[in-house]
Amino acid sequence: MNRKPLIIGDLTAKLPIIQGGMGVGISLSGLAGAVAANGGIGIISTAQIGYREADFEEHPLEANLRAIGQELKKARKIAEGGIVGCNIMVATKHYTEYVKAAVQAGADLIISGAGLPEKLPGLTAGSKTKIAPIISTEKAAKVILRLWDRKYKRIPDLIVIEGPKAGGHLGFRPEQLAEFTREKYEEEVKKILDTVHRFAEKCRARIPVVLAGGIYDRADLDHALDLGVDGVQMGTRFVTTWECDADMAYKETYLACKKEDVRIVESPVGMPGRAINNAFLEKKKEKGIHGKCYQCLEHCNPAQIPYCITRALIHAAKGEVADGLLFCGENAWRAEKIEHVADIMRELSQDPV
C-alpha cells in the first residue's frame, strides 16, 4: 500500500502516524522525540507534566508550565528536525495558560480533547502552531467546525477522530460504548469524513483527518487508511518501547495483562476511561479525598470524587503500579515485548511480504 506522508499545512510527516499524548508522564520528550525522529509526529502530554519538578507539590501550575518548555526543548534535540507537539486537555484547570506556554515554547502542533476546545483558535492566534480538535462523533465535528468558523473565521489544521477503542478518557457516554460496534463506528467515521470534506470544500481549504483508537499494527493502519483518513494516531503500541517515559514496571503491566484485564472505569474527570484492572481499581473507595489538591481539573470537587486522579497517575508513571491508575487502549493485551520505536515505525511503513 502506498502510505502517503501526512501533510498539515506547512508541516510534513514522512509517515502518516501521530503518537498519542499519554499523561501523566507516559509520553514526554523521550517517546515524542523518538517518534518524530523516525518520521512520525511525537506528542507530549501536558497533563501534570511537571510532576518530577522539585517544587511540584507546592507549586504544581508553575512546575507544569516550566516543564512544557523543558520537555519540548529536549524532544527537539532527539527529533532532529521532526515534528513535535503537545496534547492539552480542555478539562485541565488553567487551560489557557497551558496552551500559551506550549505556543511560546514553539510546539508545532496542539491536539486538544477531553471537551471541545472552543477557545483554542483565539489562544494560538498569530502563531505558527497548528491546532487540532479531538472529536468522536459527527455531531461534535459539526459543532466545532461551525463554532471556530463563526467566532474566529478559522478552520482546524487537522482533526483527530478518537474512537471507542482508545485508551484513557473517552469522548462517549457509557451507553454509546456499548452501541458502537466496529462496523457501526466505521459508519460514523465516514459521516465525519463527509462533514469535514464538505466544510473544507466550502472554505476552499484542506483539512486532514486522522483516526485514533484501536490502531496497533500495520493491518490496523492499512484498514484505517482504506476508510479514507489521512493518517492514524497510536498510543498503546508505543507504551511498551524502550523510549517510553514511563517506569519499566508500568510497561510490564501491559506485557502481563490479558484481554479480560482491560476494562472501562469511571474517572474523576467525569468521563468513562479505559484502564488495566489492578489492585488500585479493586479497592473499595469512598467519596471524598484527603490531602493536597493539585488543581488539575477545571471541574472537580474533592469531596465528591473517589480518588485523586493526579496522585493515581503519578503512582503509575513512577512504577508504583499497585497504587496507580494504568490507562490503556483496548489492545494493551496484545503487547508481547519491549521494543524500539524505530522498529515499530519500520514495521508500519513496510508492505507485507
mmCIF file of C-alpha atoms in Angstrom, residues 49-351:
data_model
loop_
_atom_site.group_PDB
_atom_site.id
_atom_site.type_symbol
_atom_site.label_atom_id
_atom_site.label_comp_id
_atom_site.label_asym_id
_atom_site.label_seq_id
_atom_site.Cartn_x
_atom_site.Cartn_y
_atom_site.Cartn_z
ATOM 1 C CA ILE A 49 3.935 17.278 33.062
ATOM 2 C CA GLY A 50 5.988 18.803 35.875
ATOM 3 C CA TYR A 51 5.387 16.040 38.408
ATOM 4 C CA ARG A 52 9.143 15.388 38.651
ATOM 5 C CA GLU A 53 9.991 19.053 39.350
ATOM 6 C CA ALA A 54 11.280 19.810 42.855
ATOM 7 C CA ASP A 55 8.542 22.351 43.565
ATOM 8 C CA PHE A 56 5.615 20.385 42.103
ATOM 9 C CA GLU A 57 3.977 19.658 45.466
ATOM 10 C CA GLU A 58 3.987 23.330 46.483
ATOM 11 C CA HIS A 59 3.517 24.972 43.083
ATOM 12 C CA PRO A 60 2.075 22.455 40.587
ATOM 13 C CA LEU A 61 0.942 25.012 37.996
ATOM 14 C CA GLU A 62 4.292 26.779 37.863
ATOM 15 C CA ALA A 63 6.136 23.447 37.713
ATOM 16 C CA ASN A 64 3.933 22.226 34.867
ATOM 17 C CA LEU A 65 4.247 25.395 32.781
ATOM 18 C CA ARG A 66 8.030 25.345 33.194
ATOM 19 C CA ALA A 67 8.206 21.671 32.250
ATOM 20 C CA ILE A 68 6.329 22.224 28.973
ATOM 21 C CA GLY A 69 9.231 24.277 27.632
ATOM 22 C CA GLN A 70 11.837 21.922 29.061
ATOM 23 C CA GLU A 71 10.263 18.793 27.571
ATOM 24 C CA LEU A 72 9.714 20.367 24.156
ATOM 25 C CA LYS A 73 13.342 21.505 24.074
ATOM 26 C CA LYS A 74 14.603 18.012 24.968
ATOM 27 C CA ALA A 75 12.264 16.375 22.452
ATOM 28 C CA ARG A 76 13.510 18.637 19.653
ATOM 29 C CA LYS A 77 17.097 17.542 20.269
ATOM 30 C CA ILE A 78 16.066 13.911 19.925
ATOM 31 C CA ALA A 79 13.725 14.584 16.967
ATOM 32 C CA GLU A 80 16.471 16.022 14.732
ATOM 33 C CA GLY A 81 14.075 18.235 12.796
ATOM 34 C CA GLY A 82 10.998 16.048 13.206
ATOM 35 C CA ILE A 83 7.548 17.311 14.225
ATOM 36 C CA VAL A 84 6.838 17.633 17.954
ATOM 37 C CA GLY A 85 3.645 18.871 19.564
ATOM 38 C CA CYS A 86 1.535 18.769 22.729
ATOM 39 C CA ASN A 87 -1.725 17.221 23.843
ATOM 40 C CA ILE A 88 -3.609 19.585 26.166
ATOM 41 C CA MET A 89 -6.896 18.506 27.745
ATOM 42 C CA VAL A 90 -9.744 21.023 27.691
ATOM 43 C CA ALA A 91 -10.728 19.728 31.119
ATOM 44 C CA THR A 92 -7.405 20.984 32.507
ATOM 45 C CA LYS A 93 -7.615 23.778 35.065
ATOM 46 C CA HIS A 94 -5.720 26.807 33.706
ATOM 47 C CA TYR A 95 -6.156 25.504 30.152
ATOM 48 C CA THR A 96 -5.394 28.968 28.744
ATOM 49 C CA GLU A 97 -2.015 29.134 30.466
ATOM 50 C CA TYR A 98 -1.055 25.656 29.248
ATOM 51 C CA VAL A 99 -1.866 26.485 25.630
ATOM 52 C CA LYS A 100 0.041 29.772 25.788
ATOM 53 C CA ALA A 101 3.057 28.031 27.321
ATOM 54 C CA ALA A 102 3.088 25.423 24.535
ATOM 55 C CA VAL A 103 2.835 28.125 21.869
ATOM 56 C CA GLN A 104 5.598 30.174 23.488
ATOM 57 C CA ALA A 105 7.801 27.063 23.625
ATOM 58 C CA GLY A 106 7.297 26.564 19.882
ATOM 59 C CA ALA A 107 5.069 23.482 19.762
ATOM 60 C CA ASP A 108 4.486 22.528 16.123
ATOM 61 C CA LEU A 109 1.008 21.233 16.894
ATOM 62 C CA ILE A 110 -1.518 21.271 19.734
ATOM 63 C CA ILE A 111 -4.040 18.433 19.870
ATOM 64 C CA SER A 112 -6.864 19.114 22.297
ATOM 65 C CA GLY A 113 -9.717 16.981 23.592
ATOM 66 C CA ALA A 114 -11.465 15.864 26.818
ATOM 67 C CA GLY A 115 -14.058 18.503 25.981
ATOM 68 C CA LEU A 116 -14.464 20.689 22.902
ATOM 69 C CA PRO A 117 -11.558 23.161 22.519
ATOM 70 C CA GLU A 118 -13.749 26.177 21.805
ATOM 71 C CA LYS A 119 -11.095 28.776 22.741
ATOM 72 C CA LEU A 120 -8.086 27.167 21.037
ATOM 73 C CA PRO A 121 -8.017 29.351 17.876
ATOM 74 C CA GLY A 122 -8.019 32.560 19.906
ATOM 75 C CA LEU A 123 -5.260 31.338 22.212
ATOM 76 C CA THR A 124 -2.964 30.409 19.316
ATOM 77 C CA ALA A 125 -3.759 33.352 17.019
ATOM 78 C CA GLY A 126 -0.707 34.848 15.326
ATOM 79 C CA SER A 127 1.496 31.804 15.994
ATOM 80 C CA LYS A 128 2.814 29.080 13.703
ATOM 81 C CA THR A 129 1.423 26.363 15.990
ATOM 82 C CA LYS A 130 -1.073 24.126 14.213
ATOM 83 C CA ILE A 131 -4.277 23.235 16.065
ATOM 84 C CA ALA A 132 -6.338 20.038 16.071
ATOM 85 C CA PRO A 133 -9.542 19.266 17.978
ATOM 86 C CA ILE A 134 -10.288 15.699 19.059
ATOM 87 C CA ILE A 135 -13.841 14.658 18.232
ATOM 88 C CA SER A 136 -15.659 11.332 18.415
ATOM 89 C CA THR A 137 -18.957 11.912 16.614
ATOM 90 C CA GLU A 138 -20.319 13.656 13.554
ATOM 91 C CA LYS A 139 -22.306 15.970 15.848
ATOM 92 C CA ALA A 140 -19.142 17.113 17.629
ATOM 93 C CA ALA A 141 -17.409 17.696 14.280
ATOM 94 C CA LYS A 142 -20.237 19.933 13.102
ATOM 95 C CA VAL A 143 -20.251 21.885 16.370
ATOM 96 C CA ILE A 144 -16.528 22.661 16.419
ATOM 97 C CA LEU A 145 -16.285 23.453 12.702
ATOM 98 C CA ARG A 146 -19.195 25.901 12.834
ATOM 99 C CA LEU A 147 -18.091 27.455 16.114
ATOM 100 C CA TRP A 148 -14.494 28.110 15.004
ATOM 101 C CA ASP A 149 -15.705 29.472 11.673
ATOM 102 C CA ARG A 150 -18.298 31.784 13.218
ATOM 103 C CA LYS A 151 -16.216 33.068 16.107
ATOM 104 C CA TYR A 152 -12.688 33.073 14.678
ATOM 105 C CA LYS A 153 -13.011 32.595 10.893
ATOM 106 C CA ARG A 154 -10.635 29.678 11.479
ATOM 107 C CA ILE A 155 -10.616 26.065 10.356
ATOM 108 C CA PRO A 156 -8.736 23.220 12.072
ATOM 109 C CA ASP A 157 -5.317 22.391 10.680
ATOM 110 C CA LEU A 158 -6.078 18.757 11.494
ATOM 111 C CA ILE A 159 -8.928 16.779 13.016
ATOM 112 C CA VAL A 160 -8.412 13.726 15.226
ATOM 113 C CA ILE A 161 -11.283 11.235 15.331
ATOM 114 C CA GLU A 162 -10.942 9.244 18.555
ATOM 115 C CA GLY A 163 -12.974 6.041 18.518
ATOM 116 C CA PRO A 164 -14.351 3.871 21.337
ATOM 117 C CA LYS A 165 -11.318 1.557 21.430
ATOM 118 C CA ALA A 166 -8.967 4.331 22.575
ATOM 119 C CA GLY A 167 -7.194 4.485 25.908
ATOM 120 C CA GLY A 168 -7.578 6.906 28.782
ATOM 121 C CA HIS A 169 -10.556 9.232 28.808
ATOM 122 C CA LEU A 170 -13.165 8.554 26.150
ATOM 123 C CA GLY A 171 -15.469 11.063 24.478
ATOM 124 C CA PHE A 172 -18.517 8.813 24.742
ATOM 125 C CA ARG A 173 -21.322 8.185 27.153
ATOM 126 C CA PRO A 174 -21.264 4.667 28.649
ATOM 127 C CA GLU A 175 -24.270 3.608 26.565
ATOM 128 C CA GLN A 176 -22.523 4.764 23.377
ATOM 129 C CA LEU A 177 -19.568 2.493 24.159
ATOM 130 C CA ALA A 178 -22.000 -0.422 24.188
ATOM 131 C CA GLU A 179 -23.753 0.694 20.999
ATOM 132 C CA PHE A 180 -20.735 1.334 18.791
ATOM 133 C CA THR A 181 -19.655 -1.961 17.258
ATOM 134 C CA ARG A 182 -16.676 -1.794 14.892
ATOM 135 C CA GLU A 183 -18.957 -1.693 11.850
ATOM 136 C CA LYS A 184 -21.285 0.914 13.328
ATOM 137 C CA TYR A 185 -18.437 3.192 14.333
ATOM 138 C CA GLU A 186 -16.875 2.944 10.888
ATOM 139 C CA GLU A 187 -20.163 4.312 9.552
ATOM 140 C CA GLU A 188 -19.757 7.206 11.994
ATOM 141 C CA VAL A 189 -16.196 7.778 10.758
ATOM 142 C CA LYS A 190 -17.441 8.020 7.183
ATOM 143 C CA LYS A 191 -20.099 10.537 8.240
ATOM 144 C CA ILE A 192 -17.439 12.614 9.985
ATOM 145 C CA LEU A 193 -15.210 12.493 6.906
ATOM 146 C CA ASP A 194 -18.093 13.591 4.702
ATOM 147 C CA THR A 195 -18.876 16.502 7.032
ATOM 148 C CA VAL A 196 -15.237 17.617 7.192
ATOM 149 C CA HIS A 197 -14.661 17.308 3.450
ATOM 150 C CA ARG A 198 -17.813 19.281 2.599
ATOM 151 C CA PHE A 199 -16.853 22.008 5.061
ATOM 152 C CA ALA A 200 -13.281 22.174 3.720
ATOM 153 C CA GLU A 201 -14.605 22.377 0.163
ATOM 154 C CA LYS A 202 -16.841 25.296 1.108
ATOM 155 C CA CYS A 203 -13.827 27.041 2.632
ATOM 156 C CA ARG A 204 -11.624 26.111 -0.335
ATOM 157 C CA ALA A 205 -9.196 24.511 2.069
ATOM 158 C CA ARG A 206 -7.854 21.099 3.014
ATOM 159 C CA ILE A 207 -8.395 19.593 6.457
ATOM 160 C CA PRO A 208 -6.518 16.319 7.024
ATOM 161 C CA VAL A 209 -8.164 13.774 9.328
ATOM 162 C CA VAL A 210 -6.529 11.056 11.408
ATOM 163 C CA LEU A 211 -8.183 8.151 13.209
ATOM 164 C CA ALA A 212 -7.339 7.067 16.749
ATOM 165 C CA GLY A 213 -8.474 4.162 18.911
ATOM 166 C CA GLY A 214 -7.546 0.524 18.398
ATOM 167 C CA ILE A 215 -4.705 1.124 15.924
ATOM 168 C CA TYR A 216 -1.961 -1.315 16.898
ATOM 169 C CA ASP A 217 -0.251 -2.879 13.879
ATOM 170 C CA ARG A 218 0.226 -2.498 10.127
ATOM 171 C CA ALA A 219 -3.090 -4.187 9.326
ATOM 172 C CA ASP A 220 -4.914 -1.702 11.572
ATOM 173 C CA LEU A 221 -3.108 1.189 9.899
ATOM 174 C CA ASP A 222 -3.951 -0.035 6.395
ATOM 175 C CA HIS A 223 -7.601 -0.617 7.331
ATOM 176 C CA ALA A 224 -7.868 2.920 8.711
ATOM 177 C CA LEU A 225 -6.365 4.396 5.545
ATOM 178 C CA ASP A 226 -8.830 2.345 3.492
ATOM 179 C CA LEU A 227 -11.656 4.133 5.330
ATOM 180 C CA GLY A 228 -10.411 7.369 3.814
ATOM 181 C CA VAL A 229 -8.488 9.057 6.647
ATOM 182 C CA ASP A 230 -5.113 10.683 6.055
ATOM 183 C CA GLY A 231 -3.331 9.016 8.938
ATOM 184 C CA VAL A 232 -3.643 7.455 12.380
ATOM 185 C CA GLN A 233 -2.912 8.276 15.979
ATOM 186 C CA MET A 234 -1.467 5.464 18.116
ATOM 187 C CA GLY A 235 -0.788 5.416 21.835
ATOM 188 C CA THR A 236 -0.873 1.940 23.362
ATOM 189 C CA ARG A 237 1.643 0.374 20.964
ATOM 190 C CA PHE A 238 4.267 2.937 21.982
ATOM 191 C CA VAL A 239 3.959 2.303 25.735
ATOM 192 C CA THR A 240 5.975 -0.919 25.568
ATOM 193 C CA THR A 241 9.020 0.739 23.982
ATOM 194 C CA TRP A 242 12.410 1.415 25.483
ATOM 195 C CA GLU A 243 11.904 5.100 24.689
ATOM 196 C CA CYS A 244 8.556 5.466 26.504
ATOM 197 C CA ASP A 245 8.970 7.779 29.508
ATOM 198 C CA ALA A 246 7.072 5.561 31.967
ATOM 199 C CA ASP A 247 8.788 3.348 34.536
ATOM 200 C CA MET A 248 9.575 -0.203 33.415
ATOM 201 C CA ALA A 249 7.097 -1.595 35.959
ATOM 202 C CA TYR A 250 4.338 0.323 34.144
ATOM 203 C CA LYS A 251 5.341 -1.225 30.814
ATOM 204 C CA GLU A 252 5.478 -4.678 32.352
ATOM 205 C CA THR A 253 1.812 -4.420 33.395
ATOM 206 C CA TYR A 254 0.961 -4.193 29.693
ATOM 207 C CA LEU A 255 3.048 -7.278 28.941
ATOM 208 C CA ALA A 256 1.349 -9.199 31.745
ATOM 209 C CA CYS A 257 -2.237 -8.138 31.146
ATOM 210 C CA LYS A 258 -4.807 -10.368 29.490
ATOM 211 C CA LYS A 259 -7.698 -9.301 27.285
ATOM 212 C CA GLU A 260 -10.145 -9.605 30.174
ATOM 213 C CA ASP A 261 -7.984 -7.287 32.315
ATOM 214 C CA VAL A 262 -8.775 -4.298 30.113
ATOM 215 C CA ARG A 263 -11.874 -2.571 31.485
ATOM 216 C CA ILE A 264 -13.942 0.611 31.431
ATOM 217 C CA VAL A 265 -13.669 2.704 34.595
ATOM 218 C CA GLU A 266 -15.375 5.801 35.940
ATOM 219 C CA SER A 267 -12.871 8.640 36.153
ATOM 220 C CA PRO A 268 -12.971 11.685 38.455
ATOM 221 C CA VAL A 269 -12.806 13.720 35.226
ATOM 222 C CA GLY A 270 -16.451 12.766 34.723
ATOM 223 C CA MET A 271 -15.852 10.637 31.643
ATOM 224 C CA PRO A 272 -15.551 6.894 31.209
ATOM 225 C CA GLY A 273 -11.983 5.709 30.705
ATOM 226 C CA ARG A 274 -10.191 2.515 29.736
ATOM 227 C CA ALA A 275 -7.580 1.031 32.060
ATOM 228 C CA ILE A 276 -5.901 -2.191 33.158
ATOM 229 C CA ASN A 277 -7.608 -3.809 36.136
ATOM 230 C CA ASN A 278 -5.323 -3.925 39.157
ATOM 231 C CA ALA A 279 -5.272 -3.743 42.944
ATOM 232 C CA PHE A 280 -5.928 0.000 42.884
ATOM 233 C CA LEU A 281 -9.162 -0.357 40.918
ATOM 234 C CA GLU A 282 -10.301 -3.303 43.047
ATOM 235 C CA LYS A 283 -10.119 -1.308 46.269
ATOM 236 C CA LYS A 284 -13.414 -0.044 47.625
ATOM 237 C CA LYS A 285 -13.292 3.748 47.539
ATOM 238 C CA GLU A 286 -15.499 6.112 49.492
ATOM 239 C CA LYS A 287 -16.319 9.541 48.084
ATOM 240 C CA GLY A 288 -14.102 12.331 49.321
ATOM 241 C CA ILE A 289 -10.325 12.588 49.131
ATOM 242 C CA HIS A 290 -7.930 13.963 51.711
ATOM 243 C CA GLY A 291 -4.595 15.667 51.343
ATOM 244 C CA LYS A 292 -3.346 18.205 48.847
ATOM 245 C CA CYS A 293 -5.440 19.125 45.799
ATOM 246 C CA TYR A 294 -3.257 19.571 42.709
ATOM 247 C CA GLN A 295 -5.777 21.812 40.934
ATOM 248 C CA CYS A 296 -5.583 19.636 37.811
ATOM 249 C CA LEU A 297 -9.205 19.725 36.612
ATOM 250 C CA GLU A 298 -11.482 22.648 35.850
ATOM 251 C CA HIS A 299 -14.489 20.880 37.352
ATOM 252 C CA CYS A 300 -13.504 18.759 40.331
ATOM 253 C CA ASN A 301 -14.973 18.637 43.809
ATOM 254 C CA PRO A 302 -12.558 16.736 46.097
ATOM 255 C CA ALA A 303 -15.452 15.946 48.452
ATOM 256 C CA GLN A 304 -17.348 14.115 45.710
ATOM 257 C CA ILE A 305 -14.710 12.024 43.918
ATOM 258 C CA PRO A 306 -13.483 8.524 44.865
ATOM 259 C CA TYR A 307 -9.756 9.220 44.327
ATOM 260 C CA CYS A 308 -7.322 11.898 43.188
ATOM 261 C CA ILE A 309 -6.554 11.170 39.540
ATOM 262 C CA THR A 310 -3.271 13.104 39.650
ATOM 263 C CA ARG A 311 -1.983 11.028 42.548
ATOM 264 C CA ALA A 312 -3.149 7.775 40.928
ATOM 265 C CA LEU A 313 -1.497 8.530 37.578
ATOM 266 C CA ILE A 314 1.774 9.716 39.158
ATOM 267 C CA HIS A 315 1.982 6.476 41.152
ATOM 268 C CA ALA A 316 1.554 4.551 37.904
ATOM 269 C CA ALA A 317 4.155 6.542 35.957
ATOM 270 C CA LYS A 318 6.681 6.059 38.768
ATOM 271 C CA GLY A 319 6.151 2.294 38.684
ATOM 272 C CA GLU A 320 4.112 2.106 41.895
ATOM 273 C CA VAL A 321 1.533 0.170 39.917
ATOM 274 C CA ALA A 322 -0.407 -1.373 42.808
ATOM 275 C CA ASP A 323 -1.397 2.151 43.861
ATOM 276 C CA GLY A 324 -1.795 3.572 40.375
ATOM 277 C CA LEU A 325 -4.312 4.015 37.589
ATOM 278 C CA LEU A 326 -2.979 2.397 34.403
ATOM 279 C CA PHE A 327 -4.786 3.830 31.401
ATOM 280 C CA CYS A 328 -4.559 1.822 28.174
ATOM 281 C CA GLY A 329 -6.187 1.228 24.807
ATOM 282 C CA GLU A 330 -8.307 -1.830 24.047
ATOM 283 C CA ASN A 331 -5.310 -3.635 22.539
ATOM 284 C CA ALA A 332 -2.952 -3.394 25.535
ATOM 285 C CA TRP A 333 -3.146 -7.161 25.978
ATOM 286 C CA ARG A 334 -1.503 -7.650 22.573
ATOM 287 C CA ALA A 335 1.863 -6.355 23.834
ATOM 288 C CA GLU A 336 4.428 -9.149 23.976
ATOM 289 C CA LYS A 337 7.814 -7.440 24.284
ATOM 290 C CA ILE A 338 9.658 -4.200 24.885
ATOM 291 C CA GLU A 339 10.749 -2.840 21.506
ATOM 292 C CA HIS A 340 12.321 0.237 19.988
ATOM 293 C CA VAL A 341 10.260 2.997 18.388
ATOM 294 C CA ALA A 342 12.378 2.697 15.241
ATOM 295 C CA ASP A 343 11.378 -0.954 14.828
ATOM 296 C CA ILE A 344 7.671 -0.139 15.182
ATOM 297 C CA MET A 345 7.889 2.662 12.635
ATOM 298 C CA ARG A 346 9.784 0.412 10.254
ATOM 299 C CA GLU A 347 7.128 -2.293 10.590
ATOM 300 C CA LEU A 348 4.317 0.186 9.968
ATOM 301 C CA SER A 349 5.991 1.672 6.900
ATOM 302 C CA GLN A 350 6.685 -1.580 5.079
ATOM 303 C CA ASP A 351 4.321 -3.519 2.872
#
